[in-house]
Amino acid sequence: MVYTIVVHMRAKPGADNIAKLHAKLNEASAIYSKDKETISWFVMQSVHDPQDFTVVERYENEGSQKYHLGNPYWKTFDPFVVPLLEKPMDLRRFEELVPKEGEEALLKQ
């Protein structure tokens, strides 16, 4: 089952903070996307507020995180990113939905 982490980040005000976070997230995506058992590592910026960023990390399974956390780059990420943030990262963990037997019946009326 695909294991997904969604991280919301809000940069501190200021073009420099936003630009630095933007650059670091693009760098991180290029690096982490190559990790073993990583399906994808997407970074996004809000179309409504340039301070708001989201990262969507998709792994083959929950255990796949060990490759991500074992990547030497991981130790450089938080020290660079955290000082640029207005508030702590909002990190949420999910398993992607797969069809369950009999659920089609729930949609019939």
mmCIF file of N, CA, C and O in Angstrom:
data_model
loop_
_atom_site.group_PDB
_atom_site.id
_atom_site.type_symbol
_atom_site.label_atom_id
_atom_site.label_comp_id
_atom_site.label_asym_id
_atom_site.label_seq_id
_atom_site.Cartn_x
_atom_site.Cartn_y
_atom_site.Cartn_z
ATOM 1 N N MET A 1 0.856 -1.180 0.000
ATOM 2 C CA MET A 1 0.000 0.000 0.000
ATOM 3 C C MET A 1 0.896 1.235 0.000
ATOM 4 O O MET A 1 1.854 1.322 0.763
ATOM 5 N N VAL A 2 0.586 2.200 -0.843
ATOM 6 C CA VAL A 2 1.392 3.411 -0.954
ATOM 7 C C VAL A 2 1.228 4.256 0.307
ATOM 8 O O VAL A 2 0.116 4.506 0.770
ATOM 9 N N TYR A 3 2.367 4.660 0.862
ATOM 10 C CA TYR A 3 2.415 5.464 2.079
ATOM 11 C C TYR A 3 2.777 6.880 1.667
ATOM 12 O O TYR A 3 3.758 7.099 0.944
ATOM 13 N N THR A 4 1.978 7.842 2.108
ATOM 14 C CA THR A 4 2.137 9.222 1.675
ATOM 15 C C THR A 4 2.273 10.150 2.874
ATOM 16 O O THR A 4 1.539 10.024 3.849
ATOM 17 N N ILE A 5 3.215 11.068 2.763
ATOM 18 C CA ILE A 5 3.401 12.123 3.765
ATOM 19 C C ILE A 5 3.135 13.446 3.069
ATOM 20 O O ILE A 5 3.674 13.712 1.987
ATOM 21 N N VAL A 6 2.296 14.263 3.679
ATOM 22 C CA VAL A 6 1.992 15.593 3.160
ATOM 23 C C VAL A 6 2.467 16.601 4.196
ATOM 24 O O VAL A 6 2.087 16.520 5.367
ATOM 25 N N VAL A 7 3.313 17.513 3.759
ATOM 26 C CA VAL A 7 3.891 18.506 4.669
ATOM 27 C C VAL A 7 3.521 19.895 4.173
ATOM 28 O O VAL A 7 3.818 20.249 3.025
ATOM 29 N N HIS A 8 2.882 20.665 5.036
ATOM 30 C CA HIS A 8 2.563 22.059 4.722
ATOM 31 C C HIS A 8 3.567 22.943 5.449
ATOM 32 O O HIS A 8 3.851 22.724 6.630
ATOM 33 N N MET A 9 4.103 23.925 4.719
ATOM 34 C CA MET A 9 5.070 24.854 5.288
ATOM 35 C C MET A 9 4.662 26.271 4.927
ATOM 36 O O MET A 9 4.169 26.514 3.832
ATOM 37 N N ARG A 10 4.894 27.185 5.863
ATOM 38 C CA ARG A 10 4.626 28.600 5.607
ATOM 39 C C ARG A 10 5.906 29.377 5.846
ATOM 40 O O ARG A 10 6.434 29.418 6.960
ATOM 41 N N ALA A 11 6.404 29.975 4.788
ATOM 42 C CA ALA A 11 7.622 30.771 4.883
ATOM 43 C C ALA A 11 7.359 32.053 5.666
ATOM 44 O O ALA A 11 6.241 32.585 5.663
ATOM 45 N N LYS A 12 8.391 32.541 6.327
ATOM 46 C CA LYS A 12 8.301 33.861 6.953
ATOM 47 C C LYS A 12 8.101 34.891 5.842
ATOM 48 O O LYS A 12 8.510 34.674 4.692
ATOM 49 N N PRO A 13 7.468 36.015 6.170
ATOM 50 C CA PRO A 13 7.293 37.052 5.147
ATOM 51 C C PRO A 13 8.650 37.503 4.601
ATOM 52 O O PRO A 13 9.659 37.468 5.300
ATOM 53 N N GLY A 14 8.635 37.942 3.374
ATOM 54 C CA GLY A 14 9.836 38.468 2.753
ATOM 55 C C GLY A 14 10.252 37.657 1.544
ATOM 56 O O GLY A 14 10.289 36.425 1.588
ATOM 57 N N ALA A 15 10.548 38.353 0.472
ATOM 58 C CA ALA A 15 10.910 37.701 -0.785
ATOM 59 C C ALA A 15 12.120 36.792 -0.624
ATOM 60 O O ALA A 15 12.195 35.726 -1.247
ATOM 61 N N ASP A 16 13.090 37.177 0.202
ATOM 62 C CA ASP A 16 14.298 36.378 0.389
ATOM 63 C C ASP A 16 13.976 35.033 1.047
ATOM 64 O O ASP A 16 14.477 33.994 0.612
ATOM 65 N N ASN A 17 13.131 35.041 2.075
ATOM 66 C CA ASN A 17 12.740 33.790 2.743
ATOM 67 C C ASN A 17 11.997 32.870 1.783
ATOM 68 O O ASN A 17 12.248 31.659 1.749
ATOM 69 N N ILE A 18 11.091 33.446 1.026
ATOM 70 C CA ILE A 18 10.300 32.665 0.077
ATOM 71 C C ILE A 18 11.210 32.074 -1.001
ATOM 72 O O ILE A 18 11.103 30.893 -1.334
ATOM 73 N N ALA A 19 12.122 32.870 -1.529
ATOM 74 C CA ALA A 19 13.026 32.401 -2.582
ATOM 75 C C ALA A 19 13.951 31.290 -2.075
ATOM 76 O O ALA A 19 14.195 30.305 -2.781
ATOM 77 N N LYS A 20 14.462 31.435 -0.862
ATOM 78 C CA LYS A 20 15.346 30.411 -0.293
ATOM 79 C C LYS A 20 14.598 29.100 -0.069
ATOM 80 O O LYS A 20 15.117 28.022 -0.373
ATOM 81 N N LEU A 21 13.368 29.188 0.466
ATOM 82 C CA LEU A 21 12.581 27.977 0.688
ATOM 83 C C LEU A 21 12.242 27.312 -0.644
ATOM 84 O O LEU A 21 12.352 26.095 -0.796
ATOM 85 N N HIS A 22 11.859 28.107 -1.613
ATOM 86 C CA HIS A 22 11.550 27.617 -2.958
ATOM 87 C C HIS A 22 12.744 26.848 -3.518
ATOM 88 O O HIS A 22 12.610 25.714 -4.014
ATOM 89 N N ALA A 23 13.920 27.427 -3.437
ATOM 90 C CA ALA A 23 15.134 26.805 -3.974
ATOM 91 C C ALA A 23 15.480 25.507 -3.234
ATOM 92 O O ALA A 23 15.835 24.501 -3.849
ATOM 93 N N LYS A 24 15.368 25.535 -1.901
ATOM 94 C CA LYS A 24 15.716 24.346 -1.112
ATOM 95 C C LYS A 24 14.747 23.203 -1.395
ATOM 96 O O LYS A 24 15.155 22.041 -1.486
ATOM 97 N N LEU A 25 13.461 23.521 -1.535
ATOM 98 C CA LEU A 25 12.478 22.471 -1.825
ATOM 99 C C LEU A 25 12.705 21.862 -3.207
ATOM 100 O O LEU A 25 12.586 20.651 -3.378
ATOM 101 N N ASN A 26 13.062 22.681 -4.177
ATOM 102 C CA ASN A 26 13.375 22.132 -5.504
ATOM 103 C C ASN A 26 14.609 21.243 -5.450
ATOM 104 O O ASN A 26 14.635 20.176 -6.067
ATOM 105 N N GLU A 27 15.610 21.663 -4.701
ATOM 106 C CA GLU A 27 16.819 20.854 -4.539
ATOM 107 C C GLU A 27 16.473 19.524 -3.857
ATOM 108 O O GLU A 27 16.910 18.455 -4.298
ATOM 109 N N ALA A 28 15.683 19.599 -2.794
ATOM 110 C CA ALA A 28 15.301 18.401 -2.051
ATOM 111 C C ALA A 28 14.523 17.432 -2.933
ATOM 112 O O ALA A 28 14.745 16.214 -2.892
ATOM 113 N N SER A 29 13.626 17.942 -3.742
ATOM 114 C CA SER A 29 12.843 17.092 -4.627
ATOM 115 C C SER A 29 13.747 16.338 -5.603
ATOM 116 O O SER A 29 13.567 15.135 -5.831
ATOM 117 N N ALA A 30 14.716 17.035 -6.171
ATOM 118 C CA ALA A 30 15.640 16.404 -7.120
ATOM 119 C C ALA A 30 16.442 15.288 -6.449
ATOM 120 O O ALA A 30 16.706 14.250 -7.057
ATOM 121 N N ILE A 31 16.809 15.487 -5.194
ATOM 122 C CA ILE A 31 17.610 14.502 -4.462
ATOM 123 C C ILE A 31 16.743 13.351 -3.964
ATOM 124 O O ILE A 31 17.031 12.178 -4.202
ATOM 125 N N TYR A 32 15.670 13.682 -3.255
ATOM 126 C CA TYR A 32 14.843 12.643 -2.639
ATOM 127 C C TYR A 32 14.090 11.788 -3.659
ATOM 128 O O TYR A 32 13.766 10.634 -3.383
ATOM 129 N N SER A 33 13.792 12.335 -4.813
ATOM 130 C CA SER A 33 13.080 11.558 -5.838
ATOM 131 C C SER A 33 13.885 10.349 -6.291
ATOM 132 O O SER A 33 13.328 9.396 -6.838
ATOM 133 N N LYS A 34 15.191 10.369 -6.059
ATOM 134 C CA LYS A 34 16.069 9.270 -6.468
ATOM 135 C C LYS A 34 16.230 8.208 -5.383
ATOM 136 O O LYS A 34 16.843 7.162 -5.617
ATOM 137 N N ASP A 35 15.704 8.454 -4.170
ATOM 138 C CA ASP A 35 15.839 7.483 -3.083
ATOM 139 C C ASP A 35 15.123 6.177 -3.425
ATOM 140 O O ASP A 35 14.048 6.188 -4.036
ATOM 141 N N LYS A 36 15.709 5.085 -2.989
ATOM 142 C CA LYS A 36 15.114 3.765 -3.173
ATOM 143 C C LYS A 36 13.712 3.741 -2.550
ATOM 144 O O LYS A 36 13.501 4.300 -1.470
ATOM 145 N N GLU A 37 12.770 3.124 -3.238
ATOM 146 C CA GLU A 37 11.384 2.942 -2.808
ATOM 147 C C GLU A 37 10.598 4.253 -2.692
ATOM 148 O O GLU A 37 9.513 4.276 -2.116
ATOM 149 N N THR A 38 11.142 5.330 -3.241
ATOM 150 C CA THR A 38 10.394 6.582 -3.319
ATOM 151 C C THR A 38 9.675 6.610 -4.651
ATOM 152 O O THR A 38 10.304 6.503 -5.705
ATOM 153 N N ILE A 39 8.360 6.727 -4.605
ATOM 154 C CA ILE A 39 7.559 6.788 -5.833
ATOM 155 C C ILE A 39 7.630 8.192 -6.413
ATOM 156 O O ILE A 39 7.828 8.383 -7.605
ATOM 157 N N SER A 40 7.458 9.195 -5.545
ATOM 158 C CA SER A 40 7.538 10.588 -5.991
ATOM 159 C C SER A 40 7.741 11.493 -4.785
ATOM 160 O O SER A 40 7.431 11.121 -3.647
ATOM 161 N N TRP A 41 8.285 12.647 -5.048
ATOM 162 C CA TRP A 41 8.539 13.646 -4.008
ATOM 163 C C TRP A 41 8.273 15.003 -4.654
ATOM 164 O O TRP A 41 9.137 15.605 -5.268
ATOM 165 N N PHE A 42 7.008 15.442 -4.563
ATOM 166 C CA PHE A 42 6.562 16.660 -5.241
ATOM 167 C C PHE A 42 6.570 17.856 -4.298
ATOM 168 O O PHE A 42 6.212 17.730 -3.125
ATOM 169 N N VAL A 43 6.939 19.018 -4.829
ATOM 170 C CA VAL A 43 6.862 20.264 -4.072
ATOM 171 C C VAL A 43 5.951 21.227 -4.821
ATOM 172 O O VAL A 43 5.944 21.269 -6.046
ATOM 173 N N MET A 44 5.161 21.965 -4.055
ATOM 174 C CA MET A 44 4.198 22.882 -4.643
ATOM 175 C C MET A 44 4.168 24.193 -3.866
ATOM 176 O O MET A 44 4.487 24.210 -2.686
ATOM 177 N N GLN A 45 3.745 25.250 -4.549
ATOM 178 C CA GLN A 45 3.581 26.562 -3.924
ATOM 179 C C GLN A 45 2.171 27.044 -4.235
ATOM 180 O O GLN A 45 1.678 26.891 -5.354
ATOM 181 N N SER A 46 1.537 27.625 -3.239
ATOM 182 C CA SER A 46 0.158 28.099 -3.394
ATOM 183 C C SER A 46 0.051 29.140 -4.509
ATOM 184 O O SER A 46 0.908 30.023 -4.640
ATOM 185 N N VAL A 47 -1.022 29.052 -5.262
ATOM 186 C CA VAL A 47 -1.290 30.069 -6.281
ATOM 187 C C VAL A 47 -1.913 31.317 -5.661
ATOM 188 O O VAL A 47 -2.001 32.351 -6.318
ATOM 189 N N HIS A 48 -2.348 31.210 -4.399
ATOM 190 C CA HIS A 48 -3.001 32.329 -3.730
ATOM 191 C C HIS A 48 -2.094 33.062 -2.739
ATOM 192 O O HIS A 48 -2.325 34.235 -2.449
ATOM 193 N N ASP A 49 -1.107 32.362 -2.204
ATOM 194 C CA ASP A 49 -0.229 32.954 -1.194
ATOM 195 C C ASP A 49 1.174 32.379 -1.367
ATOM 196 O O ASP A 49 1.401 31.206 -1.053
ATOM 197 N N PRO A 50 2.124 33.161 -1.858
ATOM 198 C CA PRO A 50 3.467 32.642 -2.136
ATOM 199 C C PRO A 50 4.223 32.153 -0.905
ATOM 200 O O PRO A 50 5.229 31.459 -1.038
ATOM 201 N N GLN A 51 3.745 32.464 0.282
ATOM 202 C CA GLN A 51 4.403 31.980 1.502
ATOM 203 C C GLN A 51 4.059 30.518 1.789
ATOM 204 O O GLN A 51 4.750 29.880 2.578
ATOM 205 N N ASP A 52 3.002 29.989 1.187
ATOM 206 C CA ASP A 52 2.529 28.634 1.483
ATOM 207 C C ASP A 52 3.075 27.607 0.485
ATOM 208 O O ASP A 52 2.925 27.763 -0.738
ATOM 209 N N PHE A 53 3.691 26.568 1.041
ATOM 210 C CA PHE A 53 4.271 25.476 0.258
ATOM 211 C C PHE A 53 3.733 24.145 0.769
ATOM 212 O O PHE A 53 3.401 24.016 1.944
ATOM 213 N N THR A 54 3.692 23.164 -0.105
ATOM 214 C CA THR A 54 3.294 21.806 0.271
ATOM 215 C C THR A 54 4.246 20.816 -0.389
ATOM 216 O O THR A 54 4.626 20.991 -1.548
ATOM 217 N N VAL A 55 4.609 19.800 0.367
ATOM 218 C CA VAL A 55 5.410 18.691 -0.151
ATOM 219 C C VAL A 55 4.553 17.436 -0.042
ATOM 220 O O VAL A 55 3.930 17.199 0.999
ATOM 221 N N VAL A 56 4.521 16.652 -1.108
ATOM 222 C CA VAL A 56 3.827 15.367 -1.096
ATOM 223 C C VAL A 56 4.881 14.295 -1.384
ATOM 224 O O VAL A 56 5.450 14.249 -2.476
ATOM 225 N N GLU A 57 5.128 13.471 -0.376
ATOM 226 C CA GLU A 57 6.116 12.404 -0.472
ATOM 227 C C GLU A 57 5.367 11.081 -0.583
ATOM 228 O O GLU A 57 4.556 10.770 0.279
ATOM 229 N N ARG A 58 5.644 10.306 -1.613
ATOM 230 C CA ARG A 58 4.965 9.021 -1.802
ATOM 231 C C ARG A 58 6.009 7.910 -1.807
ATOM 232 O O ARG A 58 6.967 7.957 -2.568
ATOM 233 N N TYR A 59 5.774 6.918 -0.946
ATOM 234 C CA TYR A 59 6.692 5.794 -0.785
ATOM 235 C C TYR A 59 5.969 4.479 -1.040
ATOM 236 O O TYR A 59 4.752 4.384 -0.868
ATOM 237 N N GLU A 60 6.738 3.457 -1.398
ATOM 238 C CA GLU A 60 6.135 2.143 -1.647
ATOM 239 C C GLU A 60 5.399 1.615 -0.420
ATOM 240 O O GLU A 60 4.358 0.980 -0.537
ATOM 241 N N ASN A 61 5.944 1.885 0.767
ATOM 242 C CA ASN A 61 5.296 1.479 2.013
ATOM 243 C C ASN A 61 5.891 2.302 3.153
ATOM 244 O O ASN A 61 6.852 3.049 2.947
ATOM 245 N N GLU A 62 5.334 2.180 4.342
ATOM 246 C CA GLU A 62 5.802 2.979 5.473
ATOM 247 C C GLU A 62 7.284 2.738 5.767
ATOM 248 O O GLU A 62 8.024 3.659 6.100
ATOM 249 N N GLY A 63 7.740 1.520 5.629
ATOM 250 C CA GLY A 63 9.138 1.189 5.880
ATOM 251 C C GLY A 63 10.113 1.835 4.908
ATOM 252 O O GLY A 63 11.307 1.935 5.192
ATOM 253 N N SER A 64 9.606 2.286 3.780
ATOM 254 C CA SER A 64 10.465 2.920 2.774
ATOM 255 C C SER A 64 11.080 4.223 3.270
ATOM 256 O O SER A 64 12.067 4.696 2.703
ATOM 257 N N GLN A 65 10.517 4.784 4.313
ATOM 258 C CA GLN A 65 11.057 6.032 4.865
ATOM 259 C C GLN A 65 12.497 5.886 5.327
ATOM 260 O O GLN A 65 13.223 6.867 5.403
ATOM 261 N N LYS A 66 12.913 4.654 5.637
ATOM 262 C CA LYS A 66 14.272 4.453 6.144
ATOM 263 C C LYS A 66 15.307 4.928 5.127
ATOM 264 O O LYS A 66 16.360 5.427 5.508
ATOM 265 N N TYR A 67 15.007 4.807 3.841
ATOM 266 C CA TYR A 67 15.937 5.274 2.811
ATOM 267 C C TYR A 67 15.964 6.801 2.773
ATOM 268 O O TYR A 67 17.012 7.403 2.588
ATOM 269 N N HIS A 68 14.804 7.393 2.951
ATOM 270 C CA HIS A 68 14.702 8.852 2.987
ATOM 271 C C HIS A 68 15.456 9.398 4.200
ATOM 272 O O HIS A 68 16.285 10.301 4.079
ATOM 273 N N LEU A 69 15.184 8.842 5.361
ATOM 274 C CA LEU A 69 15.819 9.325 6.593
ATOM 275 C C LEU A 69 17.307 8.978 6.638
ATOM 276 O O LEU A 69 18.074 9.644 7.327
ATOM 277 N N GLY A 70 17.709 7.958 5.890
ATOM 278 C CA GLY A 70 19.110 7.578 5.844
ATOM 279 C C GLY A 70 19.921 8.352 4.822
ATOM 280 O O GLY A 70 21.152 8.251 4.790
ATOM 281 N N ASN A 71 19.253 9.130 4.002
ATOM 282 C CA ASN A 71 19.950 9.944 3.006
ATOM 283 C C ASN A 71 20.727 11.044 3.739
ATOM 284 O O ASN A 71 20.149 11.789 4.528
ATOM 285 N N PRO A 72 22.025 11.184 3.500
ATOM 286 C CA PRO A 72 22.813 12.216 4.194
ATOM 287 C C PRO A 72 22.257 13.633 4.019
ATOM 288 O O PRO A 72 22.437 14.489 4.887
ATOM 289 N N TYR A 73 21.555 13.876 2.928
ATOM 290 C CA TYR A 73 20.966 15.195 2.675
ATOM 291 C C TYR A 73 19.933 15.560 3.734
ATOM 292 O O TYR A 73 19.753 16.734 4.061
ATOM 293 N N TRP A 74 19.268 14.543 4.283
ATOM 294 C CA TRP A 74 18.202 14.784 5.270
ATOM 295 C C TRP A 74 18.714 15.607 6.450
ATOM 296 O O TRP A 74 18.003 16.460 6.967
ATOM 297 N N LYS A 75 19.948 15.383 6.862
ATOM 298 C CA LYS A 75 20.508 16.105 8.013
ATOM 299 C C LYS A 75 20.734 17.583 7.713
ATOM 300 O O LYS A 75 20.876 18.384 8.630
ATOM 301 N N THR A 76 20.751 17.970 6.445
ATOM 302 C CA THR A 76 20.952 19.373 6.075
ATOM 303 C C THR A 76 19.631 20.112 5.871
ATOM 304 O O THR A 76 19.617 21.341 5.854
ATOM 305 N N PHE A 77 18.545 19.357 5.709
ATOM 306 C CA PHE A 77 17.275 19.961 5.318
ATOM 307 C C PHE A 77 16.679 20.839 6.421
ATOM 308 O O PHE A 77 16.463 22.033 6.222
ATOM 309 N N ASP A 78 16.398 20.253 7.584
ATOM 310 C CA ASP A 78 15.763 21.021 8.665
ATOM 311 C C ASP A 78 16.594 22.227 9.123
ATOM 312 O O ASP A 78 16.032 23.308 9.315
ATOM 313 N N PRO A 79 17.903 22.080 9.301
ATOM 314 C CA PRO A 79 18.673 23.260 9.732
ATOM 315 C C PRO A 79 18.578 24.437 8.763
ATOM 316 O O PRO A 79 18.646 25.589 9.184
ATOM 317 N N PHE A 80 18.399 24.154 7.490
ATOM 318 C CA PHE A 80 18.259 25.231 6.508
ATOM 319 C C PHE A 80 16.833 25.759 6.468
ATOM 320 O O PHE A 80 16.602 26.971 6.435
ATOM 321 N N VAL A 81 15.862 24.839 6.490
ATOM 322 C CA VAL A 81 14.452 25.201 6.265
ATOM 323 C C VAL A 81 13.785 25.809 7.495
ATOM 324 O O VAL A 81 13.085 26.827 7.390
ATOM 325 N N VAL A 82 13.965 25.219 8.660
ATOM 326 C CA VAL A 82 13.229 25.648 9.858
ATOM 327 C C VAL A 82 13.370 27.145 10.149
ATOM 328 O O VAL A 82 12.370 27.809 10.446
ATOM 329 N N PRO A 83 14.559 27.738 10.038
ATOM 330 C CA PRO A 83 14.659 29.184 10.296
ATOM 331 C C PRO A 83 13.899 30.050 9.288
ATOM 332 O O PRO A 83 13.634 31.222 9.560
ATOM 333 N N LEU A 84 13.535 29.492 8.157
ATOM 334 C CA LEU A 84 12.793 30.235 7.134
ATOM 335 C C LEU A 84 11.285 30.191 7.353
ATOM 336 O O LEU A 84 10.545 30.896 6.668
ATOM 337 N N LEU A 85 10.822 29.371 8.306
ATOM 338 C CA LEU A 85 9.391 29.136 8.478
ATOM 339 C C LEU A 85 8.758 30.060 9.515
ATOM 340 O O LEU A 85 9.346 30.330 10.560
ATOM 341 N N GLU A 86 7.547 30.477 9.217
ATOM 342 C CA GLU A 86 6.767 31.328 10.118
ATOM 343 C C GLU A 86 6.206 30.526 11.289
ATOM 344 O O GLU A 86 6.001 31.057 12.375
ATOM 345 N N LYS A 87 5.937 29.245 11.043
ATOM 346 C CA LYS A 87 5.398 28.357 12.073
ATOM 347 C C LYS A 87 5.906 26.946 11.802
ATOM 348 O O LYS A 87 6.414 26.669 10.703
ATOM 349 N N PRO A 88 5.771 26.034 12.754
ATOM 350 C CA PRO A 88 6.265 24.668 12.532
ATOM 351 C C PRO A 88 5.587 23.987 11.339
ATOM 352 O O PRO A 88 4.448 24.294 10.985
ATOM 353 N N MET A 89 6.323 23.068 10.736
ATOM 354 C CA MET A 89 5.758 22.282 9.632
ATOM 355 C C MET A 89 4.550 21.497 10.127
ATOM 356 O O MET A 89 4.540 21.010 11.250
ATOM 357 N N ASP A 90 3.557 21.377 9.270
ATOM 358 C CA ASP A 90 2.368 20.568 9.543
ATOM 359 C C ASP A 90 2.531 19.290 8.729
ATOM 360 O O ASP A 90 2.338 19.292 7.511
ATOM 361 N N LEU A 91 2.918 18.199 9.390
ATOM 362 C CA LEU A 91 3.213 16.935 8.717
ATOM 363 C C LEU A 91 2.093 15.939 8.994
ATOM 364 O O LEU A 91 1.728 15.722 10.143
ATOM 365 N N ARG A 92 1.568 15.355 7.929
ATOM 366 C CA ARG A 92 0.484 14.378 8.058
ATOM 367 C C ARG A 92 0.824 13.128 7.259
ATOM 368 O O ARG A 92 1.396 13.220 6.182
ATOM 369 N N ARG A 93 0.444 11.982 7.800
ATOM 370 C CA ARG A 93 0.768 10.687 7.193
ATOM 371 C C ARG A 93 -0.513 9.993 6.739
ATOM 372 O O ARG A 93 -1.503 9.987 7.467
ATOM 373 N N PHE A 94 -0.444 9.405 5.540
ATOM 374 C CA PHE A 94 -1.620 8.759 4.950
ATOM 375 C C PHE A 94 -1.237 7.462 4.265
ATOM 376 O O PHE A 94 -0.101 7.297 3.828
ATOM 377 N N GLU A 95 -2.205 6.581 4.119
ATOM 378 C CA GLU A 95 -2.112 5.456 3.212
ATOM 379 C C GLU A 95 -3.132 5.720 2.111
ATOM 380 O O GLU A 95 -4.273 6.111 2.394
ATOM 381 N N GLU A 96 -2.699 5.540 0.869
ATOM 382 C CA GLU A 96 -3.606 5.806 -0.239
ATOM 383 C C GLU A 96 -4.741 4.790 -0.245
ATOM 384 O O GLU A 96 -4.545 3.620 0.080
ATOM 385 N N LEU A 97 -5.914 5.267 -0.603
ATOM 386 C CA LEU A 97 -7.095 4.409 -0.626
ATOM 387 C C LEU A 97 -7.006 3.374 -1.739
ATOM 388 O O LEU A 97 -6.545 3.667 -2.842
ATOM 389 N N VAL A 98 -7.454 2.194 -1.412
ATOM 390 C CA VAL A 98 -7.624 1.133 -2.405
ATOM 391 C C VAL A 98 -9.068 0.660 -2.284
ATOM 392 O O VAL A 98 -9.668 0.738 -1.209
ATOM 393 N N PRO A 99 -9.641 0.190 -3.372
ATOM 394 C CA PRO A 99 -11.034 -0.268 -3.302
ATOM 395 C C PRO A 99 -11.206 -1.391 -2.284
ATOM 396 O O PRO A 99 -10.347 -2.262 -2.152
ATOM 397 N N LYS A 100 -12.326 -1.341 -1.570
ATOM 398 C CA LYS A 100 -12.670 -2.397 -0.615
ATOM 399 C C LYS A 100 -13.830 -3.197 -1.179
ATOM 400 O O LYS A 100 -14.731 -2.643 -1.822
ATOM 401 N N GLU A 101 -13.807 -4.465 -0.883
ATOM 402 C CA GLU A 101 -14.867 -5.339 -1.369
ATOM 403 C C GLU A 101 -16.224 -4.855 -0.862
ATOM 404 O O GLU A 101 -16.400 -4.555 0.322
ATOM 405 N N GLY A 102 -17.153 -4.736 -1.779
ATOM 406 C CA GLY A 102 -18.520 -4.373 -1.429
ATOM 407 C C GLY A 102 -18.790 -2.879 -1.345
ATOM 408 O O GLY A 102 -19.935 -2.472 -1.186
ATOM 409 N N GLU A 103 -17.787 -2.033 -1.471
ATOM 410 C CA GLU A 103 -18.047 -0.602 -1.300
ATOM 411 C C GLU A 103 -18.855 -0.006 -2.451
ATOM 412 O O GLU A 103 -19.513 1.004 -2.278
ATOM 413 N N GLU A 104 -18.838 -0.669 -3.611
ATOM 414 C CA GLU A 104 -19.642 -0.150 -4.729
ATOM 415 C C GLU A 104 -21.115 -0.125 -4.356
ATOM 416 O O GLU A 104 -21.867 0.756 -4.777
ATOM 417 N N ALA A 105 -21.529 -1.074 -3.551
ATOM 418 C CA ALA A 105 -22.930 -1.148 -3.131
ATOM 419 C C ALA A 105 -23.333 0.070 -2.304
ATOM 420 O O ALA A 105 -24.499 0.466 -2.307
ATOM 421 N N LEU A 106 -22.389 0.659 -1.608
ATOM 422 C CA LEU A 106 -22.687 1.827 -0.794
ATOM 423 C C LEU A 106 -23.045 3.053 -1.641
ATOM 424 O O LEU A 106 -23.652 4.004 -1.158
ATOM 425 N N LEU A 107 -22.664 3.022 -2.917
ATOM 426 C CA LEU A 107 -22.908 4.152 -3.801
ATOM 427 C C LEU A 107 -24.235 4.063 -4.532
ATOM 428 O O LEU A 107 -24.676 5.020 -5.155
ATOM 429 N N LYS A 108 -24.883 2.912 -4.447
ATOM 430 C CA LYS A 108 -26.176 2.709 -5.132
ATOM 431 C C LYS A 108 -27.309 3.173 -4.221
ATOM 432 O O LYS A 108 -27.298 2.912 -3.024
ATOM 433 N N GLN A 109 -28.246 3.829 -4.832
ATOM 434 C CA GLN A 109 -29.379 4.310 -4.039
ATOM 435 C C GLN A 109 -30.673 3.790 -4.564
ATOM 436 O O GLN A 109 -30.914 3.505 -5.628
#
